[in-house]
XYZ file of C-alpha atoms in Angstrom:
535
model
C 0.000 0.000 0.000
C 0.693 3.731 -0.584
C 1.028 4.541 2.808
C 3.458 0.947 3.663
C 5.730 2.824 1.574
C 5.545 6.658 3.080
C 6.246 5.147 6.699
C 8.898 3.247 5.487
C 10.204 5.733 4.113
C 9.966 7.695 6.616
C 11.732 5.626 9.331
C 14.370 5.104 7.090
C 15.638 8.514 5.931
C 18.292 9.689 8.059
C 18.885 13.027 8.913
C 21.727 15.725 8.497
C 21.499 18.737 10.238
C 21.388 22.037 8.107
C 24.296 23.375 9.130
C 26.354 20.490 8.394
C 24.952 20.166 5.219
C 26.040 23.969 4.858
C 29.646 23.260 5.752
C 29.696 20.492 3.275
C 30.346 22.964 -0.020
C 29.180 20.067 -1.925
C 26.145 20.524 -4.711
C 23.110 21.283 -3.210
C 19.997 19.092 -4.080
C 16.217 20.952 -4.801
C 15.135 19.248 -2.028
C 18.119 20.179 0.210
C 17.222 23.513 -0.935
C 13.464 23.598 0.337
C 15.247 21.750 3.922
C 17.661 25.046 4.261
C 14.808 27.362 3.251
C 12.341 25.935 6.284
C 15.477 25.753 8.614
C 16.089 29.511 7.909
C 12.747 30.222 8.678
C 11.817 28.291 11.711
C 15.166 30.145 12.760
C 14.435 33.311 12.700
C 10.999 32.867 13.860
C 12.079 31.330 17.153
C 14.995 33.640 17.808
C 12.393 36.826 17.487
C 10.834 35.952 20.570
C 13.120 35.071 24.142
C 9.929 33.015 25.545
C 9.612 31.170 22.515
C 13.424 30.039 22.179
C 13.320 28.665 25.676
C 10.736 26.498 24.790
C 10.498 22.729 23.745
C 9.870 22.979 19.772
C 8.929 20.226 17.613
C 8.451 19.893 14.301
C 7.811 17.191 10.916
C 7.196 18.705 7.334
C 6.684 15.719 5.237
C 5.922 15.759 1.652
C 2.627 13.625 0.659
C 4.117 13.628 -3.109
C 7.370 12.328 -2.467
C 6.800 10.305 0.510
C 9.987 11.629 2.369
C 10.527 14.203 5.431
C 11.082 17.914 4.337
C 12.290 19.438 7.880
C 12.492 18.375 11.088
C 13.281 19.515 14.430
C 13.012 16.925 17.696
C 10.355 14.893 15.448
C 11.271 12.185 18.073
C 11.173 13.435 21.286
C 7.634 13.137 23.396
C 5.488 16.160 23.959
C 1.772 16.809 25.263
C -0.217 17.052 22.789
C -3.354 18.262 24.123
C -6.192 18.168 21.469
C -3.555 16.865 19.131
C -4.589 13.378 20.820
C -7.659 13.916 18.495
C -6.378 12.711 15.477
C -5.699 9.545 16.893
C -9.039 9.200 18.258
C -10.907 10.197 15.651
C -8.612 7.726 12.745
C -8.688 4.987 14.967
C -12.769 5.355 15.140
C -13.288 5.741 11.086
C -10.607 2.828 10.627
C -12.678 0.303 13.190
C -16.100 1.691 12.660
C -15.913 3.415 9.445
C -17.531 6.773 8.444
C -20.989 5.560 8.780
C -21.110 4.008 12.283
C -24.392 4.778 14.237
C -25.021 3.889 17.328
C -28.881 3.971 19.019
C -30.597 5.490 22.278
C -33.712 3.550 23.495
C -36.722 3.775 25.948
C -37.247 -0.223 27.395
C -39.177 -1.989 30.151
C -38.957 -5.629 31.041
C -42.474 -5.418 32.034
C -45.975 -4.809 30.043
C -48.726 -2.335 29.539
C -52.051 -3.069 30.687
C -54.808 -0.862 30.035
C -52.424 2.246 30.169
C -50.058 0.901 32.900
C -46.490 0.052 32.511
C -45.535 -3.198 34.985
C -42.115 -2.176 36.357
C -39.415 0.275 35.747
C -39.059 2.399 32.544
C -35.178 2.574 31.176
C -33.691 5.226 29.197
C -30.519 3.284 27.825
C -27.614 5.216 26.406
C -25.494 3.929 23.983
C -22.612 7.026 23.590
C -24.603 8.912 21.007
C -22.804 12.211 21.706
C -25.611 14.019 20.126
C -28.593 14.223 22.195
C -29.245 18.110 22.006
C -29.791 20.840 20.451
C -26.771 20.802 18.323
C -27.151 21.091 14.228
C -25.398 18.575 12.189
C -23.864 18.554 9.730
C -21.622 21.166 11.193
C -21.078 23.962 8.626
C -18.676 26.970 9.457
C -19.847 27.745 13.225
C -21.568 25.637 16.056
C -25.411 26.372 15.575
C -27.595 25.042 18.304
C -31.599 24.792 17.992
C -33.883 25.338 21.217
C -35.017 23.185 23.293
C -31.723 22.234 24.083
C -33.670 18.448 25.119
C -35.872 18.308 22.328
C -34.315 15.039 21.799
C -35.479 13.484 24.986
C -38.964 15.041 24.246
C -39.209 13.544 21.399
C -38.821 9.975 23.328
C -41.313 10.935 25.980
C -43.721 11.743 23.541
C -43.191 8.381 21.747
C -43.935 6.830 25.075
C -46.959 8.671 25.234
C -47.709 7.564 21.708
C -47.273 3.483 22.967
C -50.327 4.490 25.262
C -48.393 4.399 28.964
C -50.302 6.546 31.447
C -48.964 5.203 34.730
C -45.618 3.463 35.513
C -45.976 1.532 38.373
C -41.743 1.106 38.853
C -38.943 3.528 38.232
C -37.974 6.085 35.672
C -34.152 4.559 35.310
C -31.344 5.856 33.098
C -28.980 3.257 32.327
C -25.629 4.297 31.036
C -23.755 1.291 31.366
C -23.039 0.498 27.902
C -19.878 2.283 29.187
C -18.069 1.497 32.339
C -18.603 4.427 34.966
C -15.140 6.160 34.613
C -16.636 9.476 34.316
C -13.072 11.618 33.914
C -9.956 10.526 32.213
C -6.619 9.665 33.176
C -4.660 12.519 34.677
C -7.615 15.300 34.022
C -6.941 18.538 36.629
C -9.382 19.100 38.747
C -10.259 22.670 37.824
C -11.240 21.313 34.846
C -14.040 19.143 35.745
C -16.561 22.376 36.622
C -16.328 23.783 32.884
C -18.161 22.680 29.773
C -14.522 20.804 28.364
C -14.329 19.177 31.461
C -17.645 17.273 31.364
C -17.777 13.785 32.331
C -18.072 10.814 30.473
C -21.649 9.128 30.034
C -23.230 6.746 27.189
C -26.304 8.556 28.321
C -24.847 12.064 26.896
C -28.096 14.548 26.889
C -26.780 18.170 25.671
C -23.224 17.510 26.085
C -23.406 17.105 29.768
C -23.860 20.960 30.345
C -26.429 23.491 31.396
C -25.982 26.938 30.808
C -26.270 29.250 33.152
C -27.162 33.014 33.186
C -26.707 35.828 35.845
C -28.187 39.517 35.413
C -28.514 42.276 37.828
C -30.858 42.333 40.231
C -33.867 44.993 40.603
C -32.046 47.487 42.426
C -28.051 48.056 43.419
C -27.597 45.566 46.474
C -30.347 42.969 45.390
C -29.066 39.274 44.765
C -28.387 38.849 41.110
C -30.782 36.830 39.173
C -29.967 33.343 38.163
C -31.514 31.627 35.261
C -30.754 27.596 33.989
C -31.741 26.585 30.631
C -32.537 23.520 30.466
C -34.382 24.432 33.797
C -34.045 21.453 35.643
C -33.363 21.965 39.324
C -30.420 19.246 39.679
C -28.143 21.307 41.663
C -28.420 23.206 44.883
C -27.450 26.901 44.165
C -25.553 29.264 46.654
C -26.454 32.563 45.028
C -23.984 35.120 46.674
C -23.661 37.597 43.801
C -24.989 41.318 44.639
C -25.947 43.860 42.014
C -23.709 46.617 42.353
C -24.899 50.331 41.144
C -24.402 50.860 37.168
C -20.887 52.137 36.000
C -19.382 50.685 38.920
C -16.618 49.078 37.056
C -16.273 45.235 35.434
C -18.416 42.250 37.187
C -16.758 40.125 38.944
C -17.970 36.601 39.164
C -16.605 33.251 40.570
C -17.895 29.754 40.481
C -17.168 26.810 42.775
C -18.645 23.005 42.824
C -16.664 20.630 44.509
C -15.529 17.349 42.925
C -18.598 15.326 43.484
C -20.629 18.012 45.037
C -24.580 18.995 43.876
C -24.058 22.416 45.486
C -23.194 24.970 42.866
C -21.585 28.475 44.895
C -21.831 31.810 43.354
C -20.383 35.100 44.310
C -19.316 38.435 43.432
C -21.010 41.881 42.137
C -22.630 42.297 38.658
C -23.335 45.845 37.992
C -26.836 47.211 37.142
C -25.872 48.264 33.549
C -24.413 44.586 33.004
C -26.158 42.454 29.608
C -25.554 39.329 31.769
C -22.556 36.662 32.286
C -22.961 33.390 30.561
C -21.152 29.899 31.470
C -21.885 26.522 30.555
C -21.510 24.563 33.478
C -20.849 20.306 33.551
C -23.262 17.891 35.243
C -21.691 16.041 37.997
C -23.882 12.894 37.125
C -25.453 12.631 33.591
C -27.356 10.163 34.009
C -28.454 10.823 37.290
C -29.970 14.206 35.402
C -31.245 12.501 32.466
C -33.235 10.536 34.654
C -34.603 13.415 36.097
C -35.404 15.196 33.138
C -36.737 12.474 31.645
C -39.566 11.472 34.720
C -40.316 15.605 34.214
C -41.237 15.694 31.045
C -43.136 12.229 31.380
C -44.990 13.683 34.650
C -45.884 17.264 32.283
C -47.572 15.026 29.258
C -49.874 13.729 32.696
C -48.220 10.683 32.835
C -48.066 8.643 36.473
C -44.704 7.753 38.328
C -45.360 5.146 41.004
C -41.496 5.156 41.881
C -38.983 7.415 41.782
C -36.348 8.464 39.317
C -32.309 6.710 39.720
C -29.196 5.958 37.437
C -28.036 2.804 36.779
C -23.836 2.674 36.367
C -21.285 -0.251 35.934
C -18.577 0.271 37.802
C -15.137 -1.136 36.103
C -14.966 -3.867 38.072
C -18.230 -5.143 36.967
C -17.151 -4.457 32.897
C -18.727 -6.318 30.264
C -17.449 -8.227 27.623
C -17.549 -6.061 24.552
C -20.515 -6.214 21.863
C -22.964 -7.243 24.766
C -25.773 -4.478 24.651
C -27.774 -3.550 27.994
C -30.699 -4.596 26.136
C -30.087 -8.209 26.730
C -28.440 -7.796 29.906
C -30.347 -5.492 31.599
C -26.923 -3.659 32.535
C -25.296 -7.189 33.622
C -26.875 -7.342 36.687
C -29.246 -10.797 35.284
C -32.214 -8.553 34.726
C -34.917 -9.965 32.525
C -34.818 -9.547 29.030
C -36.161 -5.657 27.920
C -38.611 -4.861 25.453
C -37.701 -1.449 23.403
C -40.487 0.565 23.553
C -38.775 3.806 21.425
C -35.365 3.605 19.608
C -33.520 6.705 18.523
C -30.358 6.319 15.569
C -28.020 8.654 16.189
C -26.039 10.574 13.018
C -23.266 8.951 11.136
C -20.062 8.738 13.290
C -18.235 11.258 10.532
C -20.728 13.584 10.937
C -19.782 13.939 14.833
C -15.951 13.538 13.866
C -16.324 16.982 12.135
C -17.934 18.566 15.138
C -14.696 16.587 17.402
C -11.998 17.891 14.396
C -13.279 21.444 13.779
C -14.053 22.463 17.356
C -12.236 20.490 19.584
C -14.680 18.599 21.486
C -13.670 17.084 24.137
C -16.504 14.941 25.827
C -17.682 13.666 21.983
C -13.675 12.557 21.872
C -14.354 10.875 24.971
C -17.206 9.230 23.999
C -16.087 7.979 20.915
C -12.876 6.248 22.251
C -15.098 4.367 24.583
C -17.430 2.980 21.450
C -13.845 1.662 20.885
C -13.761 -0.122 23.504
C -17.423 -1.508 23.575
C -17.608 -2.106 19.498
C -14.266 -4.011 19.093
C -11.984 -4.341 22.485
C -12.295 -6.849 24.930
C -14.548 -5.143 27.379
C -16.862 -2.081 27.441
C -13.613 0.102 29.453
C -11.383 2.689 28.543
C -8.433 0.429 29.062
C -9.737 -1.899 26.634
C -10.310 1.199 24.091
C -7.012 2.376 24.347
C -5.690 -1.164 23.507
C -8.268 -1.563 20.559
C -6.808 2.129 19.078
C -3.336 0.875 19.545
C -3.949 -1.982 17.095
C -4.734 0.618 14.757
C -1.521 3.001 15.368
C 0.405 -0.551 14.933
C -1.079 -0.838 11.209
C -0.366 3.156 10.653
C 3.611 2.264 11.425
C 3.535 3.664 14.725
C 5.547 2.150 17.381
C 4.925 2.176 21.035
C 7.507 4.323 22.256
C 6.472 7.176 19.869
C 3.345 7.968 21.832
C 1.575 7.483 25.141
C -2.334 8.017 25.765
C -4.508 8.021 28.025
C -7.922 9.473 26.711
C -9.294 10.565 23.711
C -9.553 14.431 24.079
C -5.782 14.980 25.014
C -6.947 17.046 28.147
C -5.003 14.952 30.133
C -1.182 15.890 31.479
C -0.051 12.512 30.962
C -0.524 12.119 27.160
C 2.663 11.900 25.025
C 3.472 11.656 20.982
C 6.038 12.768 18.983
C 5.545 15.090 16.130
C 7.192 12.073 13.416
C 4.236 9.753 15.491
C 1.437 12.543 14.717
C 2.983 12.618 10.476
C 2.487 9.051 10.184
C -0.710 8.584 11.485
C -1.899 11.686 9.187
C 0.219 9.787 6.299
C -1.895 6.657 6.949
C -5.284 8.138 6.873
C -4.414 10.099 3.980
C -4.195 7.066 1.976
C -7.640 5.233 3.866
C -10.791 5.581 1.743
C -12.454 8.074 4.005
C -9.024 10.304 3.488
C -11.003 13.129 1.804
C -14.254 13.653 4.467
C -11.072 13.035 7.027
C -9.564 15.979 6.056
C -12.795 17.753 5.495
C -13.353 17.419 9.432
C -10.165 19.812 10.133
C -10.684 23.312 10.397
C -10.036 24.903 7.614
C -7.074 27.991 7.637
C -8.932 31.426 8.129
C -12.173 29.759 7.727
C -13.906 28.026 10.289
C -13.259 26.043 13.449
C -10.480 26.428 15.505
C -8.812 28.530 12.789
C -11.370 30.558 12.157
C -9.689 33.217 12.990
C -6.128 32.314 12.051
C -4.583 32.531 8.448
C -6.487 35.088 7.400
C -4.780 37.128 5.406
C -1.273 35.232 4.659
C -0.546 32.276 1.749
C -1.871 29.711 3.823
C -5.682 30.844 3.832
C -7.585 28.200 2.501
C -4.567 25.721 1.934
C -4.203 24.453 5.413
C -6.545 22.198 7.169
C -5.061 21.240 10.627
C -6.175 20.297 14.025
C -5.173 22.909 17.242
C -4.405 21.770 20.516
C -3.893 24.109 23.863
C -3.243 23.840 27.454
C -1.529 25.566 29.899
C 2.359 25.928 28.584
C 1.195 23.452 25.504
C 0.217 24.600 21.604
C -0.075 22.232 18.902
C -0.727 22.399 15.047
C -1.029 19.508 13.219
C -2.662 18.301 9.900
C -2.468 18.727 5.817
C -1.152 21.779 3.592
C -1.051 22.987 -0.054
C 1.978 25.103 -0.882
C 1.801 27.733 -3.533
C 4.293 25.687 -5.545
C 2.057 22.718 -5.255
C 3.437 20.605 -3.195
C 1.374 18.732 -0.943
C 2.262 18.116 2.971
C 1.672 16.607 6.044
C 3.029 18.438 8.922
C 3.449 18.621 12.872
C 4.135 21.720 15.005
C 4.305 20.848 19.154
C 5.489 23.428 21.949
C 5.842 22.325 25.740
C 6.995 24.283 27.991
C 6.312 27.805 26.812
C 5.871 30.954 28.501
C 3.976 32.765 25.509
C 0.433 33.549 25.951
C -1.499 30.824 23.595
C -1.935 33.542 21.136
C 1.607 34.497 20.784
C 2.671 30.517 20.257
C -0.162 30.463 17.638
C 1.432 33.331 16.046
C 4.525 31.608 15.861
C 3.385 27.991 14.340
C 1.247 30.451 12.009
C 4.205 32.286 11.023
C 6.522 28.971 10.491
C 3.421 27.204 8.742
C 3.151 30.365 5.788
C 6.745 30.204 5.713
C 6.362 26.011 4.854
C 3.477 27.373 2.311
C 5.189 30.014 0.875
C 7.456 28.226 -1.210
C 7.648 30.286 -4.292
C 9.075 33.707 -5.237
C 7.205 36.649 -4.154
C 6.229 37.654 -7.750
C 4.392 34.765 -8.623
C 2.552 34.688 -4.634
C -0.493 37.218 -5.849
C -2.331 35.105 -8.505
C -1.498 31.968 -6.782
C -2.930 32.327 -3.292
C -6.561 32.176 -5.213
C -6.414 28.897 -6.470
C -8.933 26.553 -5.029
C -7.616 24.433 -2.273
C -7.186 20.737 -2.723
C-alpha cells in the first residue's frame, strides 16, 4: 500500500542537520534547498521571541508527493499534545467503525402495559450517542444550536406517550452502562471538571453534559443577582452570593465553585446594574443521574403517572462487560430480565460527529467515541480496553509504542505523550484510507472556520491548510495537511511544551513557520497563486 511505503520511508531517511549540510560545499539538491529554506525560517521565527526560544519545539514537514521528510526539528522526542490526541481518536474510530457508524438510544421496560399501565421500571438506555441536544449537524462553518436544548429526549417521551403508557408503576431509570462508569480521564486537573470541556463521560450524553447558566442584575443596586438555567431542571443546589452593584461601577466580577462530586453549585461576586448578563456553561456532575430526572419531568408534564422514583443505573469497572454485549439483553449485567424497546432513537453517522470533534475540539464527543472503541471491538466495554483496541490501529499506521503514550481521547489529560514524526504518520496513513477526503474535510479549515477561524487570514496559507489545534496551559499544537503555492502537498506537525507565551503568541509563531512552509515560491508569482482553489 501507498502509505506501507511513506512510513517506510519515513523511518528510514536519516537526517543531516542544516548546518552540516552547509559546511559540506558540496552541490546542493532541490530538495536540500526547500530543507535550508524551512530551517532559515523556523530560525528566525524562534529567535524573534526570548519566551519562545526557551521552549520545547517540535516539528515534521513531510511531503505527501514524495513520501519523504522535508524538515524536522526533535520529530522524536515526546510532547503533550493536548487536542492533538484527536487525530488519533478520531482515525482509529473511522478505521474500526468506518464513516458511517451509528449507534442507538432507546426507551425499554422488562415489564408490560395493561390498560395504560407500565408493569415495572421504565429505562432510558444510552449507547454514547454524543448528540442528544440541540446541536445542528452537519456542522457547517460555526456551532449552531436549535432550542429546546432536550428536544431530543422530548421527542422519546412523547413516543412513550404515543405506545399508550399513562402510569408506571416502577422507576424512571437511566442506564448508562453500555460504558463502564469512569466518568473523567486519566490525569484530568481538577479545575477542569466544573467547565463545559471538562464534562464527564456518560453513554447517556443529553446536551453535552452541560447546562448553561445566566446571571443579570438584580432589581435594584444591592439585590441578589438573578440566576436563570436553561434547560431548567433543578439538579443542583445553588448558593447565590452575587450582589448587584450600582451601574458604571466598574467590570463584574464573578466566581464559580462546585466541589468534585458536590450537587451544590456556589456563586459570588457583584454584577453591575448596567451589566447584559454573564454566561457559562456549566458540567453535570452525574449525567445520568440528570437525564433521569429530566426524563420522569417531562413524562410527569404530558400527565403521565410515576409510582417510583427516578435513579441511574452505572457499571462500575470492576463489573465491565465483555464487549458487543448491549444492555438490552443484559439489563446492565446485573441478570435482569430480558427488555422490550419501547422507542429507539439512531443517532447521526459517526463522521458527521468527527467533524464537530476535528473542527471544534470537542472534548466529551472525543471521549465518547474512544469508549465505542472499547465496547464495538476491544475486549470489554472500558477505557483500558479502548485504548488497547486504538493501539492496534496506530500498529497498522507504522507507529511504534515508544512514539506515543495516551490516556484518553480528548488529550486534556497531562499525561498524554506523541512525537511530532508519530502525529505525520498517522496523518500519512489516513491520507491514503478511503475516508481520506471527508477526514480531512473534518479539520478546520485555515482562516475559515473552526479552531482557525480566525487564524490565516490574510497570509498564503488561507484556505490551503486544514489542521487540528491543541492548547493547554504551557502546551500549543498544530497539526494536519497543507497545499503550498508551488504545489506541493504536505503533512506536517508543530508541538510546543513548555512555553511561557500567551497561547496567542505561540499560535502566532506555528502560524508564522506554517506560511513560511506554504510560501514556497518567489514573491512575484505569490499574488495570482494564493486564489487557487484548495485541494
Amino acid at each position: 500500500m501507498q502509505s506501507c511505503r511513506f512510513v517506510l520511508v519515513l523511518l528510514a531517511t536519516l537526517w543531516v542537520s542544516p548546518s552540516t549540510q552547509a559546511s559540506a560545499k558540496k552541490p546542493v539538491a532541490k530538495a536540500t534547498q526547500e530543507t535550508l529554506r524551512i530551517s532559515k525560517a523556523v530560525d528566525a521565527i524562534l529567535a524573534s521571541e526570548p519566551n519562545a526560544a526557551r521552549a520545547f519545539w517540535g516539528v515534521q514537514i513531510f511531503s505527501l508527493d514524495t513520501g519523504s521528510p522535508i524538515y524536522s526539528l526533535n520529530q522524536d522526542r515526546l510532547f503533550t499534545p493536548a487536542s492533538n490526541a484527536k487525530l488519533f481518536t478520531t482515525v482509529s474510530a473511522l478505521t474500526l467503525l468506518g464513516p458511517e457508524f451509528r449507534t442507538r438510544t432507546t426507551v425499554e421496560s422488562s415489564g408490560n402495559i395493561v390498560n395504560g399501565e407500565l408493569t415495572g421500571d421504565l429505562i432510558l438506555v444510552g449507547r454514547g450517542d454524543p448528540n442528544l441536544s440541540g446541536r445542528v449537524l452537519p456542522y457547517a462553518l460555526k456551532t449552531e444550536r436549535s432550542t429546546p436544548h432536550l428536544r431530543l429526549l422530548e421527542e422519546l417521551a412523547d413516543e412513550v406517550l404515543r405506545k399508550g403508557v399513562r402510569v408506571v408503576d416502577g422507576d424512571v431509570v437511566a442506564d448508562d452502562s453500555y460504558f463502564a462508569w469512569e466518568r473523567f480521564g486519566e490525569g484530568w486537573s481538577q479545575d477542569d471538571l466544573l467547565w463545559e470541556y471538562g464534562a464527564p463521560v456518560s453513554a447517556l450524553t443529553l446536551n453535552d453534559n452541560v447546562f448553561f447558566l445566566t446571571i443579570v442584575p438584580g432589581d435594584k443596586a444591592g439585590d441578589p443577582a438573578k440566576i436563570k438555567l436553561d434547560p431548567d431542571i433543578a439538579y443542583y443546589d445553588i448558593d447565590n452570593r452575587v450582589v448587584t452593584a450600582a451601574a458604571a461601577s466598574g467590570a463584574r466580577k464573578i466566581s464559580i465553585d462546585r466541589q468534585p462530586g458536590s450537587k451544590t453549585l456556589t456563586l459570588w461576586g457583584t454584577i453591575p446594574m448596567d451589566d447584559t448578563g454573564y454566561n457559562e456553561a456549566l458540567a453535570i456532575n452525574d449525567p445520568a443521574e440528570y437525564a433521569a430526572q429530566a426524563f420522569r419531568g417531562m413524562l410527569e408534564a404530558r400527565g403521565v403517572k410515576i409510582i417510583g422514583k427516578q435513579r441511574a443505573q452505572h457499571l462500575s469497572p470492576a463489573s465491565a462487560l465483555p464487549a458487543h454485549l448491549d444492555a438490552t439483553v443484559l439489563g446492565g449485567g446485573v441478570n435482569e430480565p430480558l427488555r422490550n424497546i419501547l422507542v429507539e432513537r439512531r443517532s447521526a453517522a459517526l463522521i458527521d460527529d468527527v467533524r464537530v470533534i476535528n473542527k471544534v475540539s470537542q472534548n466529551l464527543h472525543a471521549e465518547l467515541t474512544l469508549r465505542l472503541l472499547g465496547h464495538e471491538k476491544g475486549t470489554t466495554n472500558t477505557t483500558e480496553a479502548a485504548l488497547e483496541a486504538e493501539k492496534g490501529v496506530l500498529a497498522q499506521a507504522g507507529l511504534m509504542p515508544a512514539e506515543y503514550f495516551l490516556v484518553d481521547g480528548s488529550g486534556l489529560s497531562r499525561e498524554d505523550l506523541v512525537s511530532p514524526a508519530a502525529v505525520v504518520k498517522l496523518l500519512v496513513y489516513a491520507a491514503d484510507q478511503p475516508w481520506a477526503p471527508a477526514f480531512r474535510d473534518s479539520l478546520p479549515l485555515a482562516g475559515t472556520d473552526g479552531s482557525l477561524a480566525d487564524r490565516f487570514k490574510k497570509g498564503a496559507a488561507f484556505g490551503r491548510l486544514e489542521a487540528k489545534t491543541g492548547t493547554l496551559g504551557h502546551v500549543n499544537a498544530l497539526s494536519g495537511y497543507a497545499q503550498t503555492l508551488g504545489g506541493k502537498h504536505i503533512a506536517f506537525s508543530l508541538l510546543v511544551n513548555n512555553h511561557m507565551l500567551t497561547s496567542k503568541g505561540a499560535q502566532a509563531l506555528m502560524d508564522q513557520i506554517m506560511e513560511a512552509v506554504v510560501n514556497d515560491l518567489p514573491a512575484v508569482k505569490i499574488g495570482r497563486k494564493r486564489r487557487a482553489a484548495r485541494h
